[in-house]
PDB file of C-alpha atoms in Angstrom:
ATOM      1  CA  UNK A  16      16.406  17.887 -12.469  1.00 66.00           C
ATOM      2  CA  UNK A  17      13.674  15.246 -12.104  1.00 74.00           C
ATOM      3  CA  UNK A  18      15.812  12.691 -10.248  1.00 91.00           C
ATOM      4  CA  UNK A  19      14.564   9.133 -10.759  1.00 95.00           C
ATOM      5  CA  UNK A  20      11.302   8.754 -12.666  1.00 96.00           C
ATOM      6  CA  UNK A  21       9.199   5.643 -13.217  1.00 97.00           C
ATOM      7  CA  UNK A  22       6.301   4.826 -15.486  1.00 96.00           C
ATOM      8  CA  UNK A  23       3.594   3.776 -15.101  1.00 97.00           C
ATOM      9  CA  UNK A  24       2.546   4.660 -11.536  1.00 95.00           C
ATOM     10  CA  UNK A  25      -0.154   1.986 -11.435  1.00 96.00           C
ATOM     11  CA  UNK A  26      -0.845  -1.090 -13.561  1.00 96.00           C
ATOM     12  CA  UNK A  27      -3.256  -4.004 -13.457  1.00 97.00           C
ATOM     13  CA  UNK A  28      -2.402  -7.106 -15.471  1.00 97.00           C
ATOM     14  CA  UNK A  29      -4.086 -10.423 -16.044  1.00 97.00           C
ATOM     15  CA  UNK A  30      -2.096 -13.583 -15.390  1.00 98.00           C
ATOM     16  CA  UNK A  31       0.075 -14.363 -18.404  1.00 97.00           C
ATOM     17  CA  UNK A  32       0.219 -10.822 -19.771  1.00 97.00           C
ATOM     18  CA  UNK A  33       3.524  -9.095 -20.290  1.00 96.00           C
ATOM     19  CA  UNK A  34       4.647  -5.553 -19.600  1.00 96.00           C
ATOM     20  CA  UNK A  35       7.707  -3.382 -19.213  1.00 97.00           C
ATOM     21  CA  UNK A  36       8.312  -0.977 -16.341  1.00 98.00           C
ATOM     22  CA  UNK A  37      10.355   2.038 -17.340  1.00 97.00           C
ATOM     23  CA  UNK A  38      12.892   3.895 -15.227  1.00 97.00           C
ATOM     24  CA  UNK A  39      15.051   6.892 -16.052  1.00 97.00           C
ATOM     25  CA  UNK A  40      17.461   9.082 -14.096  1.00 96.00           C
ATOM     26  CA  UNK A  41      18.907  12.422 -15.112  1.00 93.00           C
ATOM     27  CA  UNK A  42      21.675  12.583 -12.492  1.00 90.00           C
ATOM     28  CA  UNK A  43      24.367  10.864 -14.576  1.00 89.00           C
ATOM     29  CA  UNK A  44      24.566   7.957 -12.111  1.00 89.00           C
ATOM     30  CA  UNK A  45      26.385   4.816 -13.142  1.00 87.00           C
ATOM     31  CA  UNK A  46      24.458   2.207 -11.132  1.00 90.00           C
ATOM     32  CA  UNK A  47      20.746   1.480 -11.330  1.00 94.00           C
ATOM     33  CA  UNK A  48      18.515  -1.036  -9.535  1.00 94.00           C
ATOM     34  CA  UNK A  49      15.111  -2.639  -9.471  1.00 96.00           C
ATOM     35  CA  UNK A  50      13.525  -3.638  -6.151  1.00 95.00           C
ATOM     36  CA  UNK A  51      10.178  -5.081  -5.237  1.00 96.00           C
ATOM     37  CA  UNK A  52       8.384  -4.357  -1.976  1.00 95.00           C
ATOM     38  CA  UNK A  53       5.539  -6.607  -0.905  1.00 92.00           C
ATOM     39  CA  UNK A  54       2.988  -5.338   1.653  1.00 82.00           C
ATOM     40  CA  UNK A  55       4.577  -4.949   5.057  1.00 76.00           C
ATOM     41  CA  UNK A  56       7.890  -6.256   3.774  1.00 80.00           C
ATOM     42  CA  UNK A  57      11.314  -4.932   3.013  1.00 86.00           C
ATOM     43  CA  UNK A  58      12.915  -4.172  -0.331  1.00 91.00           C
ATOM     44  CA  UNK A  59      14.218  -7.146  -2.266  1.00 92.00           C
ATOM     45  CA  UNK A  60      16.699  -6.634  -5.069  1.00 91.00           C
ATOM     46  CA  UNK A  61      15.542  -8.053  -8.402  1.00 95.00           C
ATOM     47  CA  UNK A  62      18.314  -6.952 -10.782  1.00 94.00           C
ATOM     48  CA  UNK A  63      20.936  -4.263 -10.841  1.00 92.00           C
ATOM     49  CA  UNK A  64      23.215  -2.634 -13.361  1.00 92.00           C
ATOM     50  CA  UNK A  65      26.589  -1.479 -12.076  1.00 87.00           C
ATOM     51  CA  UNK A  66      27.269   0.473 -15.251  1.00 87.00           C
ATOM     52  CA  UNK A  67      25.969   0.951 -18.743  1.00 89.00           C
ATOM     53  CA  UNK A  68      26.125  -2.338 -20.613  1.00 89.00           C
ATOM     54  CA  UNK A  69      26.129  -4.617 -17.566  1.00 91.00           C
ATOM     55  CA  UNK A  70      23.327  -6.263 -15.599  1.00 94.00           C
ATOM     56  CA  UNK A  71      23.372  -8.761 -12.734  1.00 92.00           C
ATOM     57  CA  UNK A  72      20.850 -10.799 -10.817  1.00 92.00           C
ATOM     58  CA  UNK A  73      19.819  -9.763  -7.339  1.00 89.00           C
ATOM     59  CA  UNK A  74      17.959 -11.759  -4.676  1.00 87.00           C
ATOM     60  CA  UNK A  75      14.733 -12.502  -6.591  1.00 94.00           C
ATOM     61  CA  UNK A  76      15.371 -12.406 -10.379  1.00 96.00           C
ATOM     62  CA  UNK A  77      13.082 -15.260 -11.469  1.00 96.00           C
ATOM     63  CA  UNK A  78      10.260 -14.142 -13.760  1.00 96.00           C
ATOM     64  CA  UNK A  79      11.948 -10.869 -14.710  1.00 98.00           C
ATOM     65  CA  UNK A  80      14.309  -9.533 -17.330  1.00 97.00           C
ATOM     66  CA  UNK A  81      16.056  -6.183 -17.510  1.00 97.00           C
ATOM     67  CA  UNK A  82      17.633  -3.940 -20.099  1.00 97.00           C
ATOM     68  CA  UNK A  83      20.093  -1.138 -19.470  1.00 96.00           C
ATOM     69  CA  UNK A  84      19.201   0.795 -22.573  1.00 87.00           C
ATOM     70  CA  UNK A  85      21.737   3.563 -21.974  1.00 94.00           C
ATOM     71  CA  UNK A  86      23.186   5.343 -18.974  1.00 94.00           C
ATOM     72  CA  UNK A  87      19.879   7.014 -18.178  1.00 96.00           C
ATOM     73  CA  UNK A  88      17.397   4.188 -18.612  1.00 97.00           C
ATOM     74  CA  UNK A  89      16.898   0.795 -16.972  1.00 97.00           C
ATOM     75  CA  UNK A  90      13.755  -1.180 -17.761  1.00 97.00           C
ATOM     76  CA  UNK A  91      12.204  -4.206 -16.067  1.00 98.00           C
ATOM     77  CA  UNK A  92      10.149  -6.697 -18.076  1.00 98.00           C
ATOM     78  CA  UNK A  93       7.641  -9.263 -16.904  1.00 97.00           C
ATOM     79  CA  UNK A  94       7.221 -11.754 -19.737  1.00 93.00           C
ATOM     80  CA  UNK A  95       4.315 -13.703 -18.254  1.00 96.00           C
ATOM     81  CA  UNK A  96       2.884 -12.024 -15.177  1.00 96.00           C
ATOM     82  CA  UNK A  97       1.840 -14.125 -12.185  1.00 97.00           C
ATOM     83  CA  UNK A  98      -0.206 -13.133  -9.102  1.00 97.00           C
ATOM     84  CA  UNK A  99       2.961 -13.614  -7.004  1.00 96.00           C
ATOM     85  CA  UNK A 100       4.421 -10.611  -8.823  1.00 97.00           C
ATOM     86  CA  UNK A 101       1.819  -8.296  -7.346  1.00 97.00           C
ATOM     87  CA  UNK A 102       3.964  -5.742  -5.571  1.00 97.00           C
ATOM     88  CA  UNK A 103       5.292  -2.200  -5.538  1.00 96.00           C
ATOM     89  CA  UNK A 104       8.346  -1.874  -7.758  1.00 98.00           C
ATOM     90  CA  UNK A 105      10.987   0.720  -7.019  1.00 97.00           C
ATOM     91  CA  UNK A 106      13.761   1.787  -9.329  1.00 97.00           C
ATOM     92  CA  UNK A 107      16.849   3.404  -7.820  1.00 95.00           C
ATOM     93  CA  UNK A 108      20.167   4.866  -8.891  1.00 93.00           C
ATOM     94  CA  UNK A 109      23.405   5.454  -7.029  1.00 88.00           C
ATOM     95  CA  UNK A 110      25.759   8.381  -6.845  1.00 80.00           C
ATOM     96  CA  UNK A 111      29.285   7.710  -5.655  1.00 76.00           C
ATOM     97  CA  UNK A 112      30.544  10.302  -3.207  1.00 72.00           C
ATOM     98  CA  UNK A 113      34.297  10.642  -2.982  1.00 69.00           C
ATOM     99  CA  UNK A 114      36.139   7.411  -2.291  1.00 64.00           C
ATOM    100  CA  UNK A 115      34.126   5.680   0.362  1.00 63.00           C
ATOM    101  CA  UNK A 116      30.438   6.326   0.262  1.00 68.00           C
ATOM    102  CA  UNK A 117      27.501   6.865  -2.027  1.00 74.00           C
ATOM    103  CA  UNK A 118      23.854   7.840  -1.970  1.00 80.00           C
ATOM    104  CA  UNK A 119      20.983   5.868  -3.399  1.00 85.00           C
ATOM    105  CA  UNK A 120      17.965   7.702  -4.794  1.00 91.00           C
ATOM    106  CA  UNK A 121      14.635   5.993  -5.323  1.00 94.00           C
ATOM    107  CA  UNK A 122      11.927   6.580  -7.877  1.00 96.00           C
ATOM    108  CA  UNK A 123       8.300   7.037  -6.762  1.00 95.00           C
ATOM    109  CA  UNK A 124       7.374   3.397  -7.363  1.00 96.00           C
ATOM    110  CA  UNK A 125       5.021   1.435  -9.624  1.00 96.00           C
ATOM    111  CA  UNK A 126       2.118  -0.352  -7.971  1.00 96.00           C
ATOM    112  CA  UNK A 127       1.459  -3.538  -9.972  1.00 97.00           C
ATOM    113  CA  UNK A 128      -1.490  -5.860  -9.438  1.00 97.00           C
ATOM    114  CA  UNK A 129      -1.726  -9.193 -11.254  1.00 97.00           C
ATOM    115  CA  UNK A 130      -5.157 -10.843 -11.200  1.00 96.00           C
TER     116      UNK A 130
ATOM    117  CA  UNK B   4      24.608 -15.214  -0.153  1.00 56.00           C
ATOM    118  CA  UNK B   5      24.521 -11.827   1.529  1.00 75.00           C
ATOM    119  CA  UNK B   6      21.922 -11.328   4.195  1.00 87.00           C
ATOM    120  CA  UNK B   7      20.854  -8.449   6.431  1.00 93.00           C
ATOM    121  CA  UNK B   8      18.692  -9.144   9.459  1.00 95.00           C
ATOM    122  CA  UNK B   9      16.817  -6.350  11.209  1.00 96.00           C
ATOM    123  CA  UNK B  10      15.119  -6.254  14.614  1.00 96.00           C
ATOM    124  CA  UNK B  11      12.579  -5.520  15.897  1.00 97.00           C
ATOM    125  CA  UNK B  12       9.956  -5.658  13.163  1.00 95.00           C
ATOM    126  CA  UNK B  13       7.716  -3.270  15.098  1.00 96.00           C
ATOM    127  CA  UNK B  14       8.578  -0.763  17.801  1.00 98.00           C
ATOM    128  CA  UNK B  15       6.325   1.549  19.789  1.00 98.00           C
ATOM    129  CA  UNK B  16       7.820   4.241  22.017  1.00 97.00           C
ATOM    130  CA  UNK B  17       6.461   7.153  24.006  1.00 97.00           C
ATOM    131  CA  UNK B  18       7.035  10.559  22.463  1.00 97.00           C
ATOM    132  CA  UNK B  19      10.265  11.974  23.832  1.00 97.00           C
ATOM    133  CA  UNK B  20      11.803   8.554  24.551  1.00 97.00           C
ATOM    134  CA  UNK B  21      14.584   6.927  22.509  1.00 98.00           C
ATOM    135  CA  UNK B  22      14.239   4.225  19.866  1.00 98.00           C
ATOM    136  CA  UNK B  23      16.897   1.708  18.861  1.00 98.00           C
ATOM    137  CA  UNK B  24      16.839  -0.517  15.781  1.00 98.00           C
ATOM    138  CA  UNK B  25      19.477  -3.201  15.248  1.00 98.00           C
ATOM    139  CA  UNK B  26      20.831  -4.940  12.160  1.00 97.00           C
ATOM    140  CA  UNK B  27      23.320  -7.710  11.500  1.00 97.00           C
ATOM    141  CA  UNK B  28      24.972  -8.551   8.195  1.00 94.00           C
ATOM    142  CA  UNK B  29      26.639 -11.662   6.850  1.00 91.00           C
ATOM    143  CA  UNK B  30      29.054 -10.431   4.159  1.00 87.00           C
ATOM    144  CA  UNK B  31      32.362  -9.506   5.775  1.00 87.00           C
ATOM    145  CA  UNK B  32      33.236  -7.441   2.677  1.00 85.00           C
ATOM    146  CA  UNK B  33      30.403  -5.003   3.444  1.00 88.00           C
ATOM    147  CA  UNK B  34      31.766  -1.594   4.261  1.00 86.00           C
ATOM    148  CA  UNK B  35      28.906   0.827   3.765  1.00 87.00           C
ATOM    149  CA  UNK B  36      25.717   0.872   5.834  1.00 92.00           C
ATOM    150  CA  UNK B  37      22.908   3.293   4.991  1.00 92.00           C
ATOM    151  CA  UNK B  38      19.599   3.752   6.808  1.00 96.00           C
ATOM    152  CA  UNK B  39      16.366   4.690   5.056  1.00 95.00           C
ATOM    153  CA  UNK B  40      13.045   6.066   6.266  1.00 96.00           C
ATOM    154  CA  UNK B  41       9.872   5.244   4.379  1.00 95.00           C
ATOM    155  CA  UNK B  42       6.645   7.024   5.133  1.00 94.00           C
ATOM    156  CA  UNK B  43       3.356   5.434   4.153  1.00 90.00           C
ATOM    157  CA  UNK B  44       2.885   5.311   0.395  1.00 88.00           C
ATOM    158  CA  UNK B  45       6.185   7.059  -0.299  1.00 92.00           C
ATOM    159  CA  UNK B  46       9.615   6.076  -1.533  1.00 93.00           C
ATOM    160  CA  UNK B  47      12.482   5.225   0.853  1.00 93.00           C
ATOM    161  CA  UNK B  48      14.739   8.153   1.645  1.00 92.00           C
ATOM    162  CA  UNK B  49      18.273   8.068   2.980  1.00 91.00           C
ATOM    163  CA  UNK B  50      18.505   9.533   6.493  1.00 94.00           C
ATOM    164  CA  UNK B  51      22.019   8.617   7.618  1.00 93.00           C
ATOM    165  CA  UNK B  52      24.846   6.285   6.704  1.00 90.00           C
ATOM    166  CA  UNK B  53      28.103   4.982   8.133  1.00 90.00           C
ATOM    167  CA  UNK B  54      31.273   3.614   6.613  1.00 85.00           C
ATOM    168  CA  UNK B  55      33.311   0.759   8.002  1.00 79.00           C
ATOM    169  CA  UNK B  56      36.217   2.939   9.080  1.00 79.00           C
ATOM    170  CA  UNK B  57      33.944   4.818  11.486  1.00 80.00           C
ATOM    171  CA  UNK B  58      32.421   3.462  14.697  1.00 89.00           C
ATOM    172  CA  UNK B  59      29.740   6.080  15.240  1.00 93.00           C
ATOM    173  CA  UNK B  60      28.104   8.939  13.398  1.00 92.00           C
ATOM    174  CA  UNK B  61      25.577  11.452  14.635  1.00 94.00           C
ATOM    175  CA  UNK B  62      23.231  13.884  12.911  1.00 92.00           C
ATOM    176  CA  UNK B  63      21.059  15.879  15.325  1.00 95.00           C
ATOM    177  CA  UNK B  64      18.683  13.358  16.969  1.00 97.00           C
ATOM    178  CA  UNK B  65      19.844  10.415  14.880  1.00 97.00           C
ATOM    179  CA  UNK B  66      22.968   8.348  15.432  1.00 97.00           C
ATOM    180  CA  UNK B  67      24.341   5.142  13.986  1.00 97.00           C
ATOM    181  CA  UNK B  68      26.885   2.798  15.527  1.00 96.00           C
ATOM    182  CA  UNK B  69      28.851   0.051  13.828  1.00 95.00           C
ATOM    183  CA  UNK B  70      30.622  -2.973  15.298  1.00 94.00           C
ATOM    184  CA  UNK B  71      32.495  -4.523  12.392  1.00 91.00           C
ATOM    185  CA  UNK B  72      33.900  -7.374  14.450  1.00 92.00           C
ATOM    186  CA  UNK B  73      30.431  -8.512  15.461  1.00 93.00           C
ATOM    187  CA  UNK B  74      28.937  -7.496  12.075  1.00 94.00           C
ATOM    188  CA  UNK B  75      26.170  -5.429  13.529  1.00 94.00           C
ATOM    189  CA  UNK B  76      25.058  -1.829  13.340  1.00 96.00           C
ATOM    190  CA  UNK B  77      22.303   0.148  15.009  1.00 98.00           C
ATOM    191  CA  UNK B  78      20.150   3.234  14.533  1.00 98.00           C
ATOM    192  CA  UNK B  79      19.411   5.393  17.564  1.00 98.00           C
ATOM    193  CA  UNK B  80      16.733   8.086  17.554  1.00 98.00           C
ATOM    194  CA  UNK B  81      16.588  10.309  20.626  1.00 97.00           C
ATOM    195  CA  UNK B  82      13.792  12.629  21.791  1.00 97.00           C
ATOM    196  CA  UNK B  83      11.358  10.967  19.412  1.00 98.00           C
ATOM    197  CA  UNK B  84       8.641  13.046  17.786  1.00 97.00           C
ATOM    198  CA  UNK B  85       5.376  12.103  16.021  1.00 96.00           C
ATOM    199  CA  UNK B  86       6.969  12.731  12.628  1.00 96.00           C
ATOM    200  CA  UNK B  87       9.483   9.969  13.353  1.00 97.00           C
ATOM    201  CA  UNK B  88       6.681   7.432  12.858  1.00 97.00           C
ATOM    202  CA  UNK B  89       7.593   5.468   9.703  1.00 97.00           C
ATOM    203  CA  UNK B  90       9.221   2.272   8.529  1.00 96.00           C
ATOM    204  CA  UNK B  91      13.010   2.245   8.833  1.00 97.00           C
ATOM    205  CA  UNK B  92      15.291   0.048   6.751  1.00 96.00           C
ATOM    206  CA  UNK B  93      18.932  -0.754   7.231  1.00 96.00           C
ATOM    207  CA  UNK B  94      21.090  -1.850   4.309  1.00 93.00           C
ATOM    208  CA  UNK B  95      24.594  -3.112   3.633  1.00 91.00           C
ATOM    209  CA  UNK B  96      26.867  -2.917   0.649  1.00 85.00           C
ATOM    210  CA  UNK B  97      30.466  -3.280  -0.390  1.00 74.00           C
ATOM    211  CA  UNK B  98      31.702   0.046  -1.674  1.00 60.00           C
ATOM    212  CA  UNK B  99      34.224  -1.610  -3.957  1.00 59.00           C
ATOM    213  CA  UNK B 100      31.334  -2.804  -6.082  1.00 56.00           C
ATOM    214  CA  UNK B 101      28.951  -0.101  -4.865  1.00 53.00           C
ATOM    215  CA  UNK B 102      26.276  -2.022  -6.639  1.00 66.00           C
ATOM    216  CA  UNK B 103      24.697  -4.837  -4.709  1.00 77.00           C
ATOM    217  CA  UNK B 104      22.779  -3.171  -1.891  1.00 83.00           C
ATOM    218  CA  UNK B 105      20.888  -5.563   0.357  1.00 87.00           C
ATOM    219  CA  UNK B 106      18.130  -4.308   2.661  1.00 90.00           C
ATOM    220  CA  UNK B 107      16.882  -5.509   6.021  1.00 93.00           C
ATOM    221  CA  UNK B 108      13.200  -6.368   6.380  1.00 92.00           C
ATOM    222  CA  UNK B 109      12.276  -3.072   8.032  1.00 95.00           C
ATOM    223  CA  UNK B 110      11.082  -1.789  11.416  1.00 97.00           C
ATOM    224  CA  UNK B 111       7.731  -0.078  11.789  1.00 96.00           C
ATOM    225  CA  UNK B 112       8.255   2.645  14.390  1.00 98.00           C
ATOM    226  CA  UNK B 113       5.224   4.183  16.072  1.00 97.00           C
ATOM    227  CA  UNK B 114       5.485   7.173  18.397  1.00 97.00           C
ATOM    228  CA  UNK B 115       2.775   7.304  21.088  1.00 95.00           C
ATOM    229  CA  UNK B 116       1.654  10.821  22.084  1.00 91.00           C
TER     230      UNK B 116
END
């Protein structure tokens, strides 16, 4: 049981390049998320997917697109990278517990630098 | 839109003393409030959570309190130890959607020996 995995761990892009960050979970969770964390800052929600086949914008969706490929996988795409997108990106998934709570598990993060 | 404010942004306490971190939320539909600890270079990890039908929850040296009327909740760490040094995040969500989880900006807690 690997939990939430992300690839790559590190990436350097030039301005204007594109790339896709991959995320997968093997816990059969319905909901998955992408966050970004800038140095010394909190986690800001980029996009989330409540269930397979659905995606919704979070707090900072501009410049990103997502795909919920299946229940396990949720990818984040930068079509034209900008220096402002330099950040650590965390993927997460959520397990519902009973009728009134849930637990969110995070992947190890992808450190992205755009020059 | 939804917003979660967290204070203070940094907190330094003497080892053995207590630490308190406070959060307020704007969405009255929020009913689930988790707290996360993030050590340097690592992923956030859930340490405790509270639901809206509960006013207080305790787990060893950690406790959370919730005031739904005032829309604020707090994390209390007693008998602090060096390993408590980390960044702590509060978050809020509505369980009915269980999907849109909004985080506070974080508190960097330092424990002085």
